XYZ file of C-alpha atoms in Angstrom:
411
model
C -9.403 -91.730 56.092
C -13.301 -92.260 55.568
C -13.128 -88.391 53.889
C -10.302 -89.595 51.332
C -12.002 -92.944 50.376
C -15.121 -91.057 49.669
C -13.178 -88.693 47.400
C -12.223 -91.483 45.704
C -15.254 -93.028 45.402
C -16.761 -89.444 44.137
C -13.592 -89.529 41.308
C -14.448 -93.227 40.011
C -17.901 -92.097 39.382
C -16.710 -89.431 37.128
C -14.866 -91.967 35.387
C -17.787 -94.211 35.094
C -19.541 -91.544 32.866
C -16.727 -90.679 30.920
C -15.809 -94.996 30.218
C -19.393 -94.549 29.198
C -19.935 -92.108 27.156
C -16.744 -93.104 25.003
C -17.654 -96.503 24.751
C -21.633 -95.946 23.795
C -21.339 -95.658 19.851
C -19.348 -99.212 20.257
C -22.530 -100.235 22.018
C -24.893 -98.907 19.214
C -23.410 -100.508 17.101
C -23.011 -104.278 18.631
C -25.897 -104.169 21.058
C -28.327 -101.309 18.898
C -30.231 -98.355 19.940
C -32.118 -100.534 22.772
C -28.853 -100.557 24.737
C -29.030 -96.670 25.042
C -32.906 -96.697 25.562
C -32.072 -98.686 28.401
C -29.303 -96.542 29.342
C -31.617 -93.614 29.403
C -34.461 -94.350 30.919
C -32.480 -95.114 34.165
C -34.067 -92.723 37.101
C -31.892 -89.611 38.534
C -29.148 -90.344 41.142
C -29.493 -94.397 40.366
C -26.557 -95.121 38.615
C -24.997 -98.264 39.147
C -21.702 -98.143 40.832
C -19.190 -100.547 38.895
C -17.070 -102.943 41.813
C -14.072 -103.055 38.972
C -13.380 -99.573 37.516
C -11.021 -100.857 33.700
C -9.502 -98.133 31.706
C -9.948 -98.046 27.966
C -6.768 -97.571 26.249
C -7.568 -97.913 22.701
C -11.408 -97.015 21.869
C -13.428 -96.204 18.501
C -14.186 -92.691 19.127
C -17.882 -91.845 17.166
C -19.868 -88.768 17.958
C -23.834 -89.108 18.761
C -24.075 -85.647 17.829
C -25.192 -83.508 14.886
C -22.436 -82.086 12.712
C -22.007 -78.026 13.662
C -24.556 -77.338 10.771
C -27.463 -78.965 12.503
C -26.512 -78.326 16.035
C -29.985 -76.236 16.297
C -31.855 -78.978 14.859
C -33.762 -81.150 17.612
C -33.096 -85.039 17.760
C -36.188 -86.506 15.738
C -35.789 -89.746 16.171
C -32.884 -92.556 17.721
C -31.185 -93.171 14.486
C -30.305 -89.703 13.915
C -27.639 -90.217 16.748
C -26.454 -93.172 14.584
C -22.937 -93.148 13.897
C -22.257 -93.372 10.082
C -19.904 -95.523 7.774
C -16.709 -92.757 8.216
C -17.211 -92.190 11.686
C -16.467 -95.898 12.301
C -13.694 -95.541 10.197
C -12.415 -92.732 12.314
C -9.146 -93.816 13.962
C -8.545 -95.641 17.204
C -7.577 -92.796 19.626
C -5.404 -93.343 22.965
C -7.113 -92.869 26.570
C -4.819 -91.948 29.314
C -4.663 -94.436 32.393
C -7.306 -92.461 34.359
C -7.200 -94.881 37.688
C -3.181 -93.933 37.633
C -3.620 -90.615 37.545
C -6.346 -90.453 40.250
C -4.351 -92.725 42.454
C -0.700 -90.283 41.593
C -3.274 -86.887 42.454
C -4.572 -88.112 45.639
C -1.800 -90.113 46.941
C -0.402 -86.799 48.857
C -4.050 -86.629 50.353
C -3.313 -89.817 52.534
C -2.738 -88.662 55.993
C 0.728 -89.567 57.608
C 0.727 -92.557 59.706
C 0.234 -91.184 63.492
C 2.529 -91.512 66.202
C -0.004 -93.867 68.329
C -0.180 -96.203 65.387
C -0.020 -99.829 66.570
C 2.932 -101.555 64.748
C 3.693 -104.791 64.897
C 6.424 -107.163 66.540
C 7.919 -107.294 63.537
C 8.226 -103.715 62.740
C 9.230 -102.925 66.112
C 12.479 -105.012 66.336
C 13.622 -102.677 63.174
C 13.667 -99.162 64.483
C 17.195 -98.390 65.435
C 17.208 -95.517 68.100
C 19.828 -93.039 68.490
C 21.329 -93.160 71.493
C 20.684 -90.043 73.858
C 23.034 -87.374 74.494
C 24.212 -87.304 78.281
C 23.062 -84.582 79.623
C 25.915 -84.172 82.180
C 29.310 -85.858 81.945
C 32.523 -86.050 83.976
C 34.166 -87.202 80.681
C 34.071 -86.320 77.157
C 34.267 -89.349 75.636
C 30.291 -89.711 76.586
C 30.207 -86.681 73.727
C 32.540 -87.971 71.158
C 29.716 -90.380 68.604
C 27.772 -86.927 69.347
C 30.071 -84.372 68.357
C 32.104 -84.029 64.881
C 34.392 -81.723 66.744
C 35.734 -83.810 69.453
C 35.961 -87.258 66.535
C 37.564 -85.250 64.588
C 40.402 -83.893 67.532
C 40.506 -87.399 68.510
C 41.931 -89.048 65.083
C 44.536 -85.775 65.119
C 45.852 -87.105 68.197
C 44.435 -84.992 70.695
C 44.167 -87.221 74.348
C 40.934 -85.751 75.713
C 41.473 -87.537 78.814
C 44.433 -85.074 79.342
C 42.203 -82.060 78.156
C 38.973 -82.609 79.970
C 41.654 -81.929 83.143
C 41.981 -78.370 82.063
C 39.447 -76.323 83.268
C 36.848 -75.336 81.282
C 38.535 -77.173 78.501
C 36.103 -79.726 77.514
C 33.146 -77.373 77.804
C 35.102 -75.137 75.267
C 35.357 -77.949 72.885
C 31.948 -78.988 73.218
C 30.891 -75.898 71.980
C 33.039 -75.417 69.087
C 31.996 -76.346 65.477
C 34.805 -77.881 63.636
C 34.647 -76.210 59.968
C 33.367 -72.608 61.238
C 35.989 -72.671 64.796
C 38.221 -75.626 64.611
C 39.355 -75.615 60.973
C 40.916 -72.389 60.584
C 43.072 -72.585 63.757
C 44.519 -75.729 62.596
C 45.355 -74.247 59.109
C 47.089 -71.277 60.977
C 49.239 -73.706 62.964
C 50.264 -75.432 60.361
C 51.390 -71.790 58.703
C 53.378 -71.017 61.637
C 55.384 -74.514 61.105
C 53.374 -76.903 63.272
C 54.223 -80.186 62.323
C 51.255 -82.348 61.923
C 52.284 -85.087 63.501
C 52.726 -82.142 66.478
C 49.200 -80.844 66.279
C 47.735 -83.588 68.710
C 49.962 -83.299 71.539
C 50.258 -79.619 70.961
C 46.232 -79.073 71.033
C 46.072 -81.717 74.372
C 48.705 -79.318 75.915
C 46.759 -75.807 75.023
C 43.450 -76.250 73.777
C 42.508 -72.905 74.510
C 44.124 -71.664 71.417
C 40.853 -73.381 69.457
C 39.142 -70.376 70.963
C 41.113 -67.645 70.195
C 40.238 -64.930 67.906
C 42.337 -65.824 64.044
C 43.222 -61.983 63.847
C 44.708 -61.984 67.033
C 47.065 -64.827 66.331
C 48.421 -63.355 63.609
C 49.296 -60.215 65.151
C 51.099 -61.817 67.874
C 53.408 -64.045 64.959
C 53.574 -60.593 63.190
C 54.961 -59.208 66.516
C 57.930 -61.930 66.516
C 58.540 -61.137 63.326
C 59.061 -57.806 63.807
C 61.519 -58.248 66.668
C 63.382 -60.220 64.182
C 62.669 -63.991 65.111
C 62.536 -66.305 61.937
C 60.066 -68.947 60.913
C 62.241 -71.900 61.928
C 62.511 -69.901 65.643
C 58.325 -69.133 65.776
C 57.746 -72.267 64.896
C 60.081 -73.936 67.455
C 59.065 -71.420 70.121
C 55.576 -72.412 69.246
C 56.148 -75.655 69.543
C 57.819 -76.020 72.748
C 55.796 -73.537 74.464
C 52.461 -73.936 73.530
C 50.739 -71.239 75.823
C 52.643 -68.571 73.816
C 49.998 -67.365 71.075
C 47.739 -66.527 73.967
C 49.833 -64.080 75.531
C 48.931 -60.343 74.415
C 51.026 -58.354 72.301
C 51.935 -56.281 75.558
C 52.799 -59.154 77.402
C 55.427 -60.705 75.118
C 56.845 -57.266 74.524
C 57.143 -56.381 78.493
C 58.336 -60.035 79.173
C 61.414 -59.278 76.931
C 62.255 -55.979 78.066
C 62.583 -57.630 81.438
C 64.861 -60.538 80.509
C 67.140 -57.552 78.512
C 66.929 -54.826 81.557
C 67.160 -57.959 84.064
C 70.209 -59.475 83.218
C 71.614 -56.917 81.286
C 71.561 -58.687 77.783
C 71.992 -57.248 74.709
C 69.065 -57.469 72.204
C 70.028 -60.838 70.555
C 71.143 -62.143 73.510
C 67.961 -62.254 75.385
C 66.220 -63.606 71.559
C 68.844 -66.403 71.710
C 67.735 -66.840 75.602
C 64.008 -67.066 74.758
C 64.696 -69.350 71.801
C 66.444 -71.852 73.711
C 63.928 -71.799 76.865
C 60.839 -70.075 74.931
C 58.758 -70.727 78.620
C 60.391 -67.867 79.766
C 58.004 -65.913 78.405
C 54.775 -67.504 79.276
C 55.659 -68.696 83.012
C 55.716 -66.437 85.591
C 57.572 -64.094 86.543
C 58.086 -64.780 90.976
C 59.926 -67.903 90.663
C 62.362 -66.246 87.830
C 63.164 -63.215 90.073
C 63.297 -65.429 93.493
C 66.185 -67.375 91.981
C 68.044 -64.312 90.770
C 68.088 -63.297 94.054
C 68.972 -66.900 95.146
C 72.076 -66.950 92.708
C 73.185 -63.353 94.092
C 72.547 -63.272 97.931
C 72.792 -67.121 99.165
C 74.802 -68.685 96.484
C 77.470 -65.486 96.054
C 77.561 -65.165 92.421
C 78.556 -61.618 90.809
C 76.264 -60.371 88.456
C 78.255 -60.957 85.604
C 78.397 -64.288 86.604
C 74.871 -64.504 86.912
C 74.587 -63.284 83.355
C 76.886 -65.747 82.142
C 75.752 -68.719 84.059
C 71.708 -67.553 83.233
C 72.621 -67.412 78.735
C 74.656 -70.763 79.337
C 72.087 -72.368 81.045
C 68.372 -70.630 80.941
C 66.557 -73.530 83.210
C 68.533 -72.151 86.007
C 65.576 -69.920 86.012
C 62.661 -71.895 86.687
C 64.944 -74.949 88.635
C 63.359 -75.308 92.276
C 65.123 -73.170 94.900
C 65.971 -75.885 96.901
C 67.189 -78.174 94.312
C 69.173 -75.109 93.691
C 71.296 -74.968 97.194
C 71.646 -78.386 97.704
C 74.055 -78.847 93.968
C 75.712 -75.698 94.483
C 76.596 -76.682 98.240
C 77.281 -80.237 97.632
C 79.739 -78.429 94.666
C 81.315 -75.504 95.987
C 81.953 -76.843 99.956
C 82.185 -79.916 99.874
C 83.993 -80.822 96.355
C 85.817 -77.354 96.549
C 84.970 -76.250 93.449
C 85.183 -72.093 93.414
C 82.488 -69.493 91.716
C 84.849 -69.125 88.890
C 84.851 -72.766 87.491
C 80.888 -73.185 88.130
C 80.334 -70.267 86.167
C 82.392 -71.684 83.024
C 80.640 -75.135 83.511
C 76.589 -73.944 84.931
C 75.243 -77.380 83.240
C 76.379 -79.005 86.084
C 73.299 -77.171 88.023
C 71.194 -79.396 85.490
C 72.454 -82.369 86.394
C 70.935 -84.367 89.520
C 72.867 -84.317 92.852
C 72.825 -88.003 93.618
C 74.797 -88.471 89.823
C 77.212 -85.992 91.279
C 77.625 -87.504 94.357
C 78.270 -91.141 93.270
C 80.884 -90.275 91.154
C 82.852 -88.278 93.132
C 82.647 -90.332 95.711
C 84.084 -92.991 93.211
C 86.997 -90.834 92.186
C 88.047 -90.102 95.578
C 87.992 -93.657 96.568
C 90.500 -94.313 93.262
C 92.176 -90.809 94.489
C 91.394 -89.393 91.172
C 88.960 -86.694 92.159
C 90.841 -83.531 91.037
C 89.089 -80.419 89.723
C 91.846 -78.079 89.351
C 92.781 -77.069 85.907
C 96.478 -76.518 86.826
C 96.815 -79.610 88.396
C 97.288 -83.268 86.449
C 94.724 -85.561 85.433
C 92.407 -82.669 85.939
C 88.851 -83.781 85.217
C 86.345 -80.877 83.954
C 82.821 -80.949 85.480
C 81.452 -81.421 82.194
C 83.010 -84.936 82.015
C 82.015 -85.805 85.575
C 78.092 -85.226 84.791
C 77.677 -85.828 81.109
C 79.689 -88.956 80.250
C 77.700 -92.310 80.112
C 78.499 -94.465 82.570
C 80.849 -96.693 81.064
C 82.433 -93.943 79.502
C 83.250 -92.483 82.866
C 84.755 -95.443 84.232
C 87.030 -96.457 80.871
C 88.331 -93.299 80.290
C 87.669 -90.756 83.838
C 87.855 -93.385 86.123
C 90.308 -95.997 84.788
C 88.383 -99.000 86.247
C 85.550 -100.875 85.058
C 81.891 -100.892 85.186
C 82.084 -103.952 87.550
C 84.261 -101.831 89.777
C 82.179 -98.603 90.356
C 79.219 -100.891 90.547
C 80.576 -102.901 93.182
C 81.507 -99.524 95.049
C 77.762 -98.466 94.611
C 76.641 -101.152 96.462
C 79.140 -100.040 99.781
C 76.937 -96.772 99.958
């Protein structure tokens, strides 16, 4: 700081001289030539310093020297320096503000304030600090007033207390940059028929798909296409089965040769199977084959009852194994309904055993329960699982509600 205020000091000096040197034929003139005698006889280096440096805007401007003729010609005498009548005629003529200029040139000289500068109480109680990033985190909503990405997932919907249970997930996220990563995706799901109002709970399901190269994507919708699947059906496929994009081009194309070889489907068959249950293709593949063999081996079915119950009713598939023997015993030994009628009605296998077993307990206590087509008031399995309650007992049971709930109560 002491180097800059000497500058300055150094510049206002200059400016002395000049204030001088313009204002000395005023001088002559009011004060006379002794002013200047006195002016020059000062000593070398002994100027005097002013304490109040004032800037003259609007001066007489004479000249103490000799016109160009008589530049060679040496001063005689004082009054040849004189100015005469015209020259303090001669115009006012306008200074520039010489302190404002100094102070504009040097003001980028002025060191920045240093980081040890004492500040006061004051000052202190004004500096907002950010708040640190954690620098480890079992949940990401530490990270969310730190990362655009993750704000901007959160006001789509996206529940990142669901994602940051995915493995990996959140550190995925964390590293993704909204408009370079995140942007594009979205755009592309919305192409494929992603509904927006879809996009959060779609993206909290499979947020892996934020990762995923664009290009590839689109080859696997261009795939679809190809095997003849329409927008509406992508975009419901899609939609229920979120994993599916990931899935190679291979994959999808080997899972659908095995539902058509499997089952012995024909081509728009096994489409119309993988519309309706589009998991099929992105599950795996043990649990699908283990009830096939379930359905064939324990359960008795023919395999063209198998392919008839399995396009009826696709969940069949995936249903748990157990789950599986327990309906179709509880059905076929001890209501005595045969292979034949379970294949025309396989919903029933959707339906949950203790539903089944109320009601036909409650028929057989009326001595209603009767599953034989040929025989009167024959009641169709359909009607015995899918009917509301009251429904059931109004029109299947012919009792009221207050009747088969009184008969709940007795089991």
């Amino acid at each position: 700081m002491m180097a800059v205020w000497a500058r300055h000091v150094s510049r206002w000096c200059c400016l002395l001289s000049t204030a001088r040197a313009v204002e000395f034929p005023g001088r002559l003139r009011s004060r006379g030539c002794r002013e200047f005698a006195r002016v020059a006889v000062l000593p070398a280096g002994r100027e005097l310093v002013p304490c109040r440096l004032q800037a003259y805007r609007q001066v007489s401007v004479g000249s103490c020297s000799p016109p160009d003729s008589a530049k060679d010609v040496s001063l005689s005498s004082p009054e040849s320096n004189l100015p005469s009548v015209q020259q303090e005629q001669a115009k006012p003529k306008t200074l520039p503000d010489l302190n404002a200029e100094i102070l504009d040139e040097d003001w980028d000289d002025i060191p920045p304030s240093s980081a040890l500068q004492v500040i006061s109480e004051e000052e202190a109680v004004q500096i907002i600090a950010e708040p640190l990033l954690p620098i480890q985190s079992s949940t990401l909503r530490d990270y969310v007033d730190h990362s655009e990405t993750l704000a901007k997932l959160v006001h789509l919907g996206v529940d990142l207390s669901q994602v940051e249970k995915r493995q990996k997930a959140g550190q995925l996220l964390l590293t993704l940059d909204f408009e370079k990563d995140v942007k594009k995706i979205l755009l592309f799901l919305k192409d494929v028929g992603v509904e927006d109002n879809q996009l959060g709970p779609f993206l909290t399901k499979n947020p892996y798909i934020l990762g995923e190269d664009l290009e590839a994507l689109e080859t696997r919708v261009a795939y679809l296409k190809s095997k003849k699947f329409g927008k509406s059906e992508i975009a419901q496929m899609v939609s229920r089965a979120p994993y599916l994009l990931l899935f190679s081009v291979e994959r999808l194309d080997n899972r659908l040769g095995f539902f058509k070889n499997e089952l012995g489907l024909s081509v728009k068959k096994t489409k119309d199977l993988v519309i309706r249950l589009p998991r099929l293709l992105t599950g795996k593949l043990e649990p699908v084959k283990e009830n096939l063999q379930v359905c064939q081996i324990e359960l008795g079915f023919q395999r063209n009852e198998i392919q008839q119950i399995v396009y009826k009713t696709p969940k069949i598939l995936t249903a748990s194994k157990k789950r599986l023997k327990q309906t179709f015993d509880y059905l076929h030994n001890i209501m005595g309904i045969p292979h034949h009628m379970l294949t025309r009605f396989p919903q029933v296998f959707n339906s949950k055993l203790l539903r089944i077993r109320e009601r036909h307990m409650f028929l057989a206590f009326l001595g209603r329960a009767q599953y034989d087509p040929a025989q009167p008031s024959y009641i169709s399995l359909d009607q015995l699982v899918s009917l509301p309650d009251e429904v059931f007992c109004t029109e299947i049971a012919k009792a009221s509600m207050q009747d088969f709930e009184n008969f709940l109560k007795t089991l």
